Coordinates of C-alpha atoms and ligand atoms in Angstrom, one line a residue:
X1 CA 13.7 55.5 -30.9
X2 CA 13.7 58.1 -33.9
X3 CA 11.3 55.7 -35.9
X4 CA 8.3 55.8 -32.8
X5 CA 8.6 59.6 -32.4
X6 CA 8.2 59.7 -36.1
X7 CA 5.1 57.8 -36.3
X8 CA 3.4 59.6 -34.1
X9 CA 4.6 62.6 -35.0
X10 CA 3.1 61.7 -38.9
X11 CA 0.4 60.3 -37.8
X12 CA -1.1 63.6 -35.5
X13 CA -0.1 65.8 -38.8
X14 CA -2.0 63.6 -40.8
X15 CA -5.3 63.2 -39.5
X16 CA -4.7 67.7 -39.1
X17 CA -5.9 67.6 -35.8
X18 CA -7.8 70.9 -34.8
X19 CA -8.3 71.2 -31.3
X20 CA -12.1 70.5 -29.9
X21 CA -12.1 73.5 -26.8
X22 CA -14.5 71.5 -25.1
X23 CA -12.4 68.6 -24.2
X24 CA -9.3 70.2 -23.4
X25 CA -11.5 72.4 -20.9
X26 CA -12.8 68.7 -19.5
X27 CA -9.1 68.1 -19.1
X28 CA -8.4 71.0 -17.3
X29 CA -11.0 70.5 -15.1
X30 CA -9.5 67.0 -14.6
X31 CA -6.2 67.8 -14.1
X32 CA -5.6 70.8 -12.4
X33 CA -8.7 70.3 -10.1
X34 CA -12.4 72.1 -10.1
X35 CA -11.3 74.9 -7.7
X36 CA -8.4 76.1 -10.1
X37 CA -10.6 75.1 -13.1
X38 CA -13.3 77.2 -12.1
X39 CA -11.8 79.9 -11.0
X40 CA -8.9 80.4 -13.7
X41 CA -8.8 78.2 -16.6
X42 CA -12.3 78.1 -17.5
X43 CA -12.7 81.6 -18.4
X44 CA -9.5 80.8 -20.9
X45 CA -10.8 80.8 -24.7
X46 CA -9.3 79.5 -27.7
X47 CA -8.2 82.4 -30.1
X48 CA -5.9 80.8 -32.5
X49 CA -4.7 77.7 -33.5
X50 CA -1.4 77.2 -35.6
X51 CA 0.7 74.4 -35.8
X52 CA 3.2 74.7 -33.1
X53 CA 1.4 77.3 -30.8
X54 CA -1.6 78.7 -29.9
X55 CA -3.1 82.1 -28.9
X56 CA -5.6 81.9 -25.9
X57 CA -7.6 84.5 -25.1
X58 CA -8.2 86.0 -21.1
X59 CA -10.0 89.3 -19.6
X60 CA -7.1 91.1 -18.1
X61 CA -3.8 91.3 -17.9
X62 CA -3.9 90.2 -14.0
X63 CA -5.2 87.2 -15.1
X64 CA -2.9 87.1 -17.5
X65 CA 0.3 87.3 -15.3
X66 CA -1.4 84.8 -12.8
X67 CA -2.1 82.1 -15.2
X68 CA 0.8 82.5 -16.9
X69 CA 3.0 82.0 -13.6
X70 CA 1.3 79.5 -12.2
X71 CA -0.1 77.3 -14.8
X72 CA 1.6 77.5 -18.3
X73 CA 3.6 74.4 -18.2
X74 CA 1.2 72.7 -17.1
X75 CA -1.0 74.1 -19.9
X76 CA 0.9 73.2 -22.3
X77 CA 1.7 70.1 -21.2
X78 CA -1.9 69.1 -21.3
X79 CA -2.2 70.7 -24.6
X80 CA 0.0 68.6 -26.2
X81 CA -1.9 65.7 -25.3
X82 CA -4.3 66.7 -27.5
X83 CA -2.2 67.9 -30.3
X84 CA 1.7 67.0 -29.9
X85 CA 3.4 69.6 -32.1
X86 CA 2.1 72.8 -30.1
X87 CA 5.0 73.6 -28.0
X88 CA 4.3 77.4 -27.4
X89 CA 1.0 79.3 -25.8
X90 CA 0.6 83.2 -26.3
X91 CA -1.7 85.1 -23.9
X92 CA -4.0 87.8 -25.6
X93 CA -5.8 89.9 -23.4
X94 CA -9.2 90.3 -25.0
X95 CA -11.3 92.3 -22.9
X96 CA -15.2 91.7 -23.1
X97 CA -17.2 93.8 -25.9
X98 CA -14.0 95.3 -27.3
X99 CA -12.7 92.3 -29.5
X100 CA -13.6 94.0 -32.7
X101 CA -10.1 96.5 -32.5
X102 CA -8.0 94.4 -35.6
X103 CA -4.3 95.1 -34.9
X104 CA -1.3 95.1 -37.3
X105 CA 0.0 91.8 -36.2
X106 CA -3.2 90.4 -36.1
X107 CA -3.7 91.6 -40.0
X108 CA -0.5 89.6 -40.9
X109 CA -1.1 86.4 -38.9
X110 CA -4.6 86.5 -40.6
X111 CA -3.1 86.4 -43.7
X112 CA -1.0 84.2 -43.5
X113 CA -2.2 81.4 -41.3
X114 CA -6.3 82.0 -42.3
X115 CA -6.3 79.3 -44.9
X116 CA -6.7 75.7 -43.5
X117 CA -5.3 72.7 -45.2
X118 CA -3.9 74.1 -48.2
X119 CA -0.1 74.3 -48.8
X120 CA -0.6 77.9 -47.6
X121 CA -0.4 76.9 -44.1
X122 CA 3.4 76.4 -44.5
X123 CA 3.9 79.4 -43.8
X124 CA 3.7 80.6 -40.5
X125 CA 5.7 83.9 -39.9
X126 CA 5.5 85.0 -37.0
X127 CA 5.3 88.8 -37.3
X128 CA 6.9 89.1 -33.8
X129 CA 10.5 87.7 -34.8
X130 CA 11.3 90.7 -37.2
X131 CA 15.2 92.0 -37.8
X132 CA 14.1 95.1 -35.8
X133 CA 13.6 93.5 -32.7
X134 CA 17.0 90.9 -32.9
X135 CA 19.5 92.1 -30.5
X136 CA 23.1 92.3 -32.3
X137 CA 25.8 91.2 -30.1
X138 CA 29.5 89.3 -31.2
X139 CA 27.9 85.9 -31.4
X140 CA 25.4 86.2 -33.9
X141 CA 26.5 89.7 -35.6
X142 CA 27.8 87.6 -38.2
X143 CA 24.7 85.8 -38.7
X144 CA 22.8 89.3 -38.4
X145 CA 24.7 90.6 -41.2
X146 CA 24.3 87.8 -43.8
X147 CA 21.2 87.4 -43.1
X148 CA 20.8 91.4 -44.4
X149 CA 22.8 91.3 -46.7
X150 CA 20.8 88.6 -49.1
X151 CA 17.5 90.4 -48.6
X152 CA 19.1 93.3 -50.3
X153 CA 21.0 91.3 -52.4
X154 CA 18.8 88.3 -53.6
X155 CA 21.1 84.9 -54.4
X156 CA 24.5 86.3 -53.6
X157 CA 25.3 84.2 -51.2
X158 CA 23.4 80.6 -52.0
X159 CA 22.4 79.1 -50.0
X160 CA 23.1 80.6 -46.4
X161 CA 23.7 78.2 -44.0
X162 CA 23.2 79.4 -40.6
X163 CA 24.0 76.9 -37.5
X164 CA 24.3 76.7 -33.7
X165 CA 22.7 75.5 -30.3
X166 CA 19.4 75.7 -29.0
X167 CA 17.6 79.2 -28.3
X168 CA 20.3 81.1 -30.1
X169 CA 17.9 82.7 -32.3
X170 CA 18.2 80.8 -35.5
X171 CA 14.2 80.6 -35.8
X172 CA 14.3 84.6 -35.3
X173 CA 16.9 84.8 -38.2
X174 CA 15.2 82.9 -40.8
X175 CA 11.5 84.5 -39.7
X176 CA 12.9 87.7 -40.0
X177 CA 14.0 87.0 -43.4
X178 CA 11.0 85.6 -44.6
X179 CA 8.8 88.9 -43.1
X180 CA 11.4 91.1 -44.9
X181 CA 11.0 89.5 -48.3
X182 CA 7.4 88.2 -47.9
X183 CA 6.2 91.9 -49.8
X184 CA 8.1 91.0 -52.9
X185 CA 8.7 87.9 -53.3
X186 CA 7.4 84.3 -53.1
X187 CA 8.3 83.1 -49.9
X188 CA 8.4 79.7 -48.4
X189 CA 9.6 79.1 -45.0
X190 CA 9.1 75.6 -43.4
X191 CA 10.7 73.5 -40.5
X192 CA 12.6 70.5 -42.3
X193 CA 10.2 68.5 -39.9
X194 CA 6.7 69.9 -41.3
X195 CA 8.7 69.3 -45.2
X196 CA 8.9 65.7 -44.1
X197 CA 4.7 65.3 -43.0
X198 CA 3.6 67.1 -46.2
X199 CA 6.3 64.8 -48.0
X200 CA 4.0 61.5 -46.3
X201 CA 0.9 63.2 -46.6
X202 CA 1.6 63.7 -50.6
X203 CA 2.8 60.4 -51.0
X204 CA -0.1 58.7 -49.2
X205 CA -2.7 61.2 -51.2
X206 CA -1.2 60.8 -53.9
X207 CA -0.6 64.6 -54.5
X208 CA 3.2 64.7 -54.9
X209 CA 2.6 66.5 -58.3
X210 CA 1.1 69.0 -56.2
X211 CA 4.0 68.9 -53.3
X212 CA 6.6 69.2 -56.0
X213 CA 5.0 72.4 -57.7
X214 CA 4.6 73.9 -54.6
X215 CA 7.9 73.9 -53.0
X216 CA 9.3 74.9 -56.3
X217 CA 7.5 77.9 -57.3
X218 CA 9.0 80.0 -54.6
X219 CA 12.1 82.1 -55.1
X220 CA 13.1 82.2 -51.3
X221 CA 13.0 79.4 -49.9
X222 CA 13.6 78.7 -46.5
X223 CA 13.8 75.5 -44.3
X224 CA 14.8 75.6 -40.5
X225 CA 16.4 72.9 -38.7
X226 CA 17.6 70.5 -41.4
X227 CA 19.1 68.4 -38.9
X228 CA 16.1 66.4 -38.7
X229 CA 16.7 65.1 -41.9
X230 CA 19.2 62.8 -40.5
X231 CA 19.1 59.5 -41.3
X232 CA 16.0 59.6 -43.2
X233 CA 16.7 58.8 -46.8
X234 CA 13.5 59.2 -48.7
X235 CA 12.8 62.6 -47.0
X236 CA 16.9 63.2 -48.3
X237 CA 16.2 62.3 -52.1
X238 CA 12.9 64.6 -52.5
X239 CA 14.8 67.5 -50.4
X240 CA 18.1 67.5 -53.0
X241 CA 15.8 67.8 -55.7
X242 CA 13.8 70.4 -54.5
X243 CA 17.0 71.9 -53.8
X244 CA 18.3 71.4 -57.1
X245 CA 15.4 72.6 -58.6
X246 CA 15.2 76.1 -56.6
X247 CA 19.0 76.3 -56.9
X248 CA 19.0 75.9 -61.1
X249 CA 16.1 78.5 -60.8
X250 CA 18.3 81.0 -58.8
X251 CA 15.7 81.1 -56.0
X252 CA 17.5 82.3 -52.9
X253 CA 17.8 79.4 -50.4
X254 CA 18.3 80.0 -46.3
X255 CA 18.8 76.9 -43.9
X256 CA 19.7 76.5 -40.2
X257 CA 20.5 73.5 -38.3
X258 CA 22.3 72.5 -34.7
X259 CA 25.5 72.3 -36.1
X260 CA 28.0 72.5 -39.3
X261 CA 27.8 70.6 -42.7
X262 CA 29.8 69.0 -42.3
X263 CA 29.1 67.3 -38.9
X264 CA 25.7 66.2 -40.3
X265 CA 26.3 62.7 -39.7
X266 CA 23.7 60.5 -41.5
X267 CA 23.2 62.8 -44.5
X268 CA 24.3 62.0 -47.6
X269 CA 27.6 63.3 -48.6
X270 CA 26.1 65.3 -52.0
X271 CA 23.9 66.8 -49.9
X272 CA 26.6 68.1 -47.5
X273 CA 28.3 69.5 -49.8
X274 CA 25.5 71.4 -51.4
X275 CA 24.5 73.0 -47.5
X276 CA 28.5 74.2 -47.0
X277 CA 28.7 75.8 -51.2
X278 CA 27.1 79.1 -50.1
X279 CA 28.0 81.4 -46.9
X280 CA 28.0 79.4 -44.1
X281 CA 27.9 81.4 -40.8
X282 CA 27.7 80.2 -37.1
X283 CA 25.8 81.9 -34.3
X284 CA 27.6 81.5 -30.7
X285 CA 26.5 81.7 -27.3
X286 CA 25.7 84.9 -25.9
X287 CA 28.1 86.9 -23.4
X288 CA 27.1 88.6 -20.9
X289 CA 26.6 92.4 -22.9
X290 CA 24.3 90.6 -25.0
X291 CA 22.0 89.0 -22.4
X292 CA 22.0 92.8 -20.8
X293 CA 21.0 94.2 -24.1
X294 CA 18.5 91.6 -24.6
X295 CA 16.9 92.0 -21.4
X296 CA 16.8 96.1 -21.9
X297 CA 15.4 95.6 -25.3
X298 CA 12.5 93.2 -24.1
X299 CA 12.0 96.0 -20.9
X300 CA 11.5 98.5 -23.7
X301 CA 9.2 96.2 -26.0
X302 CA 7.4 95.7 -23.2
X303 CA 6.6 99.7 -22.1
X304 CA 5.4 100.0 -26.0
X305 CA 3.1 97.5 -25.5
X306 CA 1.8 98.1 -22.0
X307 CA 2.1 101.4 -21.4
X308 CA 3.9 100.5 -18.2
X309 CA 7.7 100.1 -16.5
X310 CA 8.1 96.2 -15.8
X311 CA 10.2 97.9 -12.7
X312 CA 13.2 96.0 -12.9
X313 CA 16.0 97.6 -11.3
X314 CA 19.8 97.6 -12.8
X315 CA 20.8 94.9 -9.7
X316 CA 18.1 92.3 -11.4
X317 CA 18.3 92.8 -14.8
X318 CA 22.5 92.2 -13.9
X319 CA 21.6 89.3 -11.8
X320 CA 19.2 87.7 -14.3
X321 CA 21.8 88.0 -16.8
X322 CA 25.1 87.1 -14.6
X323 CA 23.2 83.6 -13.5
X324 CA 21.1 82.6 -16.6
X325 CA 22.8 79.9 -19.3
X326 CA 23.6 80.7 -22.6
X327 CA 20.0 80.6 -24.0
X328 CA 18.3 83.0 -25.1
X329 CA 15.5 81.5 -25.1
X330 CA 15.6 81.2 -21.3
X331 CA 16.9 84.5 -21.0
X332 CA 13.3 85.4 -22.1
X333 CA 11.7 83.3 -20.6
X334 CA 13.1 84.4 -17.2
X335 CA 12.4 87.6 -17.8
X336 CA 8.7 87.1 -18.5
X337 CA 8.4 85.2 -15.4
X338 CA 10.1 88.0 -13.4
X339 CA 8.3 90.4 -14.4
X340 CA 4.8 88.6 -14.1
X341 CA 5.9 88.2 -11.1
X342 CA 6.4 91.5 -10.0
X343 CA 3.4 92.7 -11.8
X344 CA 1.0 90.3 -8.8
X345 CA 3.1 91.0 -5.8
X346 CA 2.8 95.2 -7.0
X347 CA 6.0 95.9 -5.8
X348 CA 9.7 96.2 -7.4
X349 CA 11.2 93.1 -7.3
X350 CA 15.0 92.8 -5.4
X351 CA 17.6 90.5 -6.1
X352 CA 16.5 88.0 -3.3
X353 CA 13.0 88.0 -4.9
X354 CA 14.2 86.8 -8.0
X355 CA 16.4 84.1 -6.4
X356 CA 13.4 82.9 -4.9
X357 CA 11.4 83.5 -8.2
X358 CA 14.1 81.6 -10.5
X359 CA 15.4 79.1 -7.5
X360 CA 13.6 76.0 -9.6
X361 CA 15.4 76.9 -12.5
X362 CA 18.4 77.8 -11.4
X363 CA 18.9 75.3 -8.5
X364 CA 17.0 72.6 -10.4
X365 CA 19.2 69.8 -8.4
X366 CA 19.1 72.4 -5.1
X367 CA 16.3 71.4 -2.8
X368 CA 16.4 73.8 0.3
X369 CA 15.6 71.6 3.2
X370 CA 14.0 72.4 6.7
X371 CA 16.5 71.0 8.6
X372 CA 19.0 73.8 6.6
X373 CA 16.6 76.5 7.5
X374 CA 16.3 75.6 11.0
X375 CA 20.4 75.3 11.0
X376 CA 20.8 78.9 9.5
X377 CA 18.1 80.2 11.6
X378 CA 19.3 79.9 14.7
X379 CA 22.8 80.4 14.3
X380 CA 21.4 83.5 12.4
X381 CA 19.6 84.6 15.9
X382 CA 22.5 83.0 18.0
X383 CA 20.2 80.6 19.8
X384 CA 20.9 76.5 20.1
X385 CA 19.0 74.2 17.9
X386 CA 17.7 72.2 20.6
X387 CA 16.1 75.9 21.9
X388 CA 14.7 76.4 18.7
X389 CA 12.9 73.2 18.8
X390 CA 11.8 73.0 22.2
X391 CA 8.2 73.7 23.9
X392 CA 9.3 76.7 25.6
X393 CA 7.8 80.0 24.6
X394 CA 9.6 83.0 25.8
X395 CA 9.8 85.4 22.6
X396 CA 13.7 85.4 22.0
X397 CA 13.2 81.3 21.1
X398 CA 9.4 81.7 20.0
X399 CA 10.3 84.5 17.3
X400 CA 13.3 82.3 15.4
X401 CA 11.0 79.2 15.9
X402 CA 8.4 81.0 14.3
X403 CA 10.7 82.7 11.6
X404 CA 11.9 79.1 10.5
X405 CA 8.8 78.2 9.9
X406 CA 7.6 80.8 7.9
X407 CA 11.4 80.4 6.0
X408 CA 9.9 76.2 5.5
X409 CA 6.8 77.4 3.7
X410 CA 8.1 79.8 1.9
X411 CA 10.9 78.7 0.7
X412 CA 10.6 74.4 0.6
X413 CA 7.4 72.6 -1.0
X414 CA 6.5 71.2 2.4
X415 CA 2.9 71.1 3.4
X416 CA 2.1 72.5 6.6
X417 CA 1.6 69.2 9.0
X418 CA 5.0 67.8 7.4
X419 CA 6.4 71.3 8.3
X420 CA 5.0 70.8 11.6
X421 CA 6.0 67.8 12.3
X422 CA 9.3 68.9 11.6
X423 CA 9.3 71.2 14.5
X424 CA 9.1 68.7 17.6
X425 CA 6.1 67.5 15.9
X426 CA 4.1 70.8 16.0
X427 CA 0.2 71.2 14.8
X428 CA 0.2 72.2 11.5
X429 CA -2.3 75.0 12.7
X430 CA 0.4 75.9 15.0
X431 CA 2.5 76.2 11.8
X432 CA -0.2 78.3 10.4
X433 CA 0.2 80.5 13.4
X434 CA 3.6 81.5 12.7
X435 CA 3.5 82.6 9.2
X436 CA 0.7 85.0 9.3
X437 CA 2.5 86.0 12.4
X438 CA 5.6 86.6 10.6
X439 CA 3.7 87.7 7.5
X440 CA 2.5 90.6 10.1
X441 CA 5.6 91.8 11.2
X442 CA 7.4 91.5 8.2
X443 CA 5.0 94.3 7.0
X444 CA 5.3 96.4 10.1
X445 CA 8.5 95.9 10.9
X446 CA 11.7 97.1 9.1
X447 CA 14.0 95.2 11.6
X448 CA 12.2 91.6 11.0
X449 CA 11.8 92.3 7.3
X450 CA 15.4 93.2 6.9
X451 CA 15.9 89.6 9.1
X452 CA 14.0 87.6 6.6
X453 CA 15.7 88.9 3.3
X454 CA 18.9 88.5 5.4
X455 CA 18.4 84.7 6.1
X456 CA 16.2 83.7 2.6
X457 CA 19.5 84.8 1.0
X458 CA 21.8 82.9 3.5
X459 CA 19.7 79.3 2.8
X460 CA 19.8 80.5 -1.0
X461 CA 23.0 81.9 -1.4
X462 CA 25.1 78.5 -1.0
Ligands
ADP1 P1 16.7 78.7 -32.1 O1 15.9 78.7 -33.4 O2 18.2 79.0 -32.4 O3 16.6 77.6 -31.2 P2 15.0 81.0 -31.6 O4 15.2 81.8 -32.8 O5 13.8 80.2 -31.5 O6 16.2 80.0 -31.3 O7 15.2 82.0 -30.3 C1 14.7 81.6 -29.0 C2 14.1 82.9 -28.4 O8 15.1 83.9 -28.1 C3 13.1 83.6 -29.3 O9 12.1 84.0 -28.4 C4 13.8 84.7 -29.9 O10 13.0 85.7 -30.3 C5 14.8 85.1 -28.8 N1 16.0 85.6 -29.3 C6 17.1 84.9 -29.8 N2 18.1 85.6 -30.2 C7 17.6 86.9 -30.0 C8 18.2 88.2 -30.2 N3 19.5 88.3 -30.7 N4 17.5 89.3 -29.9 C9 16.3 89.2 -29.4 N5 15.7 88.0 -29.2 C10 16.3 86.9 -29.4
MG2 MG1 14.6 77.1 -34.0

């Protein structure tokens, strides 16, 4: 299992695949259909390519928020059939005949990233995951701290060892530390995954002179998930020399992986006990202050950058926080689809919009079904189910009727003839009927919108 995703793995980093534009657009075009093709992703341009993400490039933000709502898994998912390592798309709005404004980050990234195929292109900082912009909460103060402390105090603590789960910010740590020292010193910052391709590619180019020099002339030196190190014994023997070699040198060395030292199973015990004979610190799971914190600072980011309120009121941003899991990487990435979402309805967004926004990931296992709405709906409206269902068309049954059915294609994935047929077997234009019906009076009418909140959070709520 390890060895196949391994190979292929190795194989896509050796051959340094660049992406070719041109095909992935034919695969768009393929896979999401000509209409959406045409009218979205073809107008989506290829900025920037790194090694795990890439920056595309649309007109406005609209277009921005849509895409990224509607289509970014999907994006990326057919990304990564051309290039498996990319596991993260940025959006740049790039406006037509003003592309020539360079900003700061841009400045950096360039400078970093700019030079293809040399041992430069280790390192990617990103100039986003600064120290500035990490939330400090109990779980990872301790974390937060060390990781301070040794870019004031160079090799004090060697190495740090920093561990925990997934999305905890570990990445941010180690990034942050990189940007902070990057002025003064000679920084190298790589995942233990990317070590282990140039470690083949050396090998099979014969350059491990090369590799070896490299790695050793920095002073910080910092590797992120060494977990994946696991049970791979050549990759093993180069990293303890490296180590070794950095160590004897006094370089400062920072490492994170998924869990202690001492649980990393398949490593060899010399290694082990190099990792644990610095500062080791863990970073826990958020609680709840941190997620609000979190979500207030990426509100605030987000007003710098746009020159806009995302409008979330205190009820969401509590309800976002109360109901996501203990990653922060979710945590964000809720938030960005909240608030894209809000940004292409144009109004503020209320707790039952974001349980309708967030019900896939939240109620992954949860699938609301018709026969549930039609239940809720006419108990809601006191009428029998049979009523509800039946040809007659006097208002007091034709409204709920008509409500349900709006409730089924909002709030289900049902198509609108399976919808119908659902409803005494019903024309799917009759179906079509009822929304826009609904859809009116929702908008005109406080009673019937206060109705439809009332009974989307009834199906949701249990
Ligand atoms: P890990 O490497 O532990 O899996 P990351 O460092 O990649 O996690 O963090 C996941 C996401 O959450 C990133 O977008 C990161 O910027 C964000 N994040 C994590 N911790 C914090 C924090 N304390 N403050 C702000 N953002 C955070
Ligand atoms: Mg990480």
């Amino acid at each position: 299992m390890e060895k196949t995703s391994l190979k292929t793995g190795t194989q896509s980093i050796l051959e340094e695949k660049i992406l070719d534009w041109d095909s992935v657009q034919k695969s768009f075009d393929q896979s999401f259909g000509t209409e959406i093709y045409t009218s979205w992703l073809k107008h989506i341009s290829l900025i920037k390519e790194y090694n795990d993400h890439v920056v595309l490039g649309v007109k406005t933000r609209f277009f921005r928020d849509w895409i990224t709502s509607r289509y970014a898994d999907k994006i990326l998912s057919e990304l990564k059939k051309h290039k498996l390592s990319i596991n993260r798309i940025e959006f740049k709005i790039e406006p037509e005949n003003i592309n020539n404004k360079v900003n700061f980050s841009d400045t950096v990234i360039n400078k970093i990233t700019d030079i293809k195929n040399s041992f430069l292109n280790y390192n990617r900082l990103n100039p986003s995951l600064n120290f500035d912009n990490f939330v400090v909460g109990k779980s990872n103060n301790l974390g937060f701290l060390s990781a301070k402390k040794i870019c004031s105090q160079l090799s004090r603590y060697n190495p740090l060892f920093i561990y925990g789960g997934v999305g905890l910010g570990k990445t941010h740590l180690l990034n942050s530390i990189g940007l902070e020292l990057s002025q003064k010193n000679k920084v190298m910052f790589i995942s233990a995954e990317r070590f282990m391709y140039q470690f083949i590619k050396s090998i099979k180019k014969n350059e491990m002179v090369n590799f070896k020099d490299f790695f050793r002339k920095a002073n910080v030196f910092i590797i992120d998930d060494i977990q994946f190190i696991r049970g791979k014994e050549g990759l093993q023997e180069e990293f303890f020399h490296t180590f070794n070699t950095l160590f004897d040198q006094s370089a400062q060395i920072v490492i994170s992986s998924d869990r202690a030292p001492n649980k990393l199973d398949r490593v060899q015990d010399r290694i082990k006990s190099r990792l644990s004979g610095g500062l080791v610190v863990d970073i826990g799971t958020p609680d709840y202050d941190l997620k609000i914190n979190i979500l207030r600072k990426k509100i605030s980011d987000y007003q710098l950058s746009f020159k806009e309120n995302p409008d979330l009121n205190e009820e969401v941003i509590n309800y976002i926080a109360k109901n996501s899991n203990s990653n922060i990487r979710e945590l964000v990435g809720i938030f960005n689809r909240v608030v894209a979402f809000g940004k292409m309805s144009k109004k503020s967004l209320n707790v039952n919009d974001c349980k309708i926004i967030l019900r896939d990931i939240y109620n992954t296992n949860k699938v609301i079904s018709i026969d549930k709405i039609q239940n809720v709906t006419s108990n809601f409206f006191s009428i029998s189910m049979s009523d509800m269902l039946s040809q007659r068309r006097s208002r007091p049954l034709a409204r709920p009727r008509q409500m349900a059915m709006y409730l089924a294609k909002k709030l289900t994935t049902r198509s609108l003839p399976e919808i119908g047929r659902k409803f005494s077997n019903r024309d799917h234009t009759t179906v079509i009927h009822a929304v826009k019906t609904i859809e009116k009076l929702i908008e005109n009418n406080d009673d019937m919108r206060k109705n439809a909140e009332e009974l989307k959070s009834l199906i949701l709520s249990d």
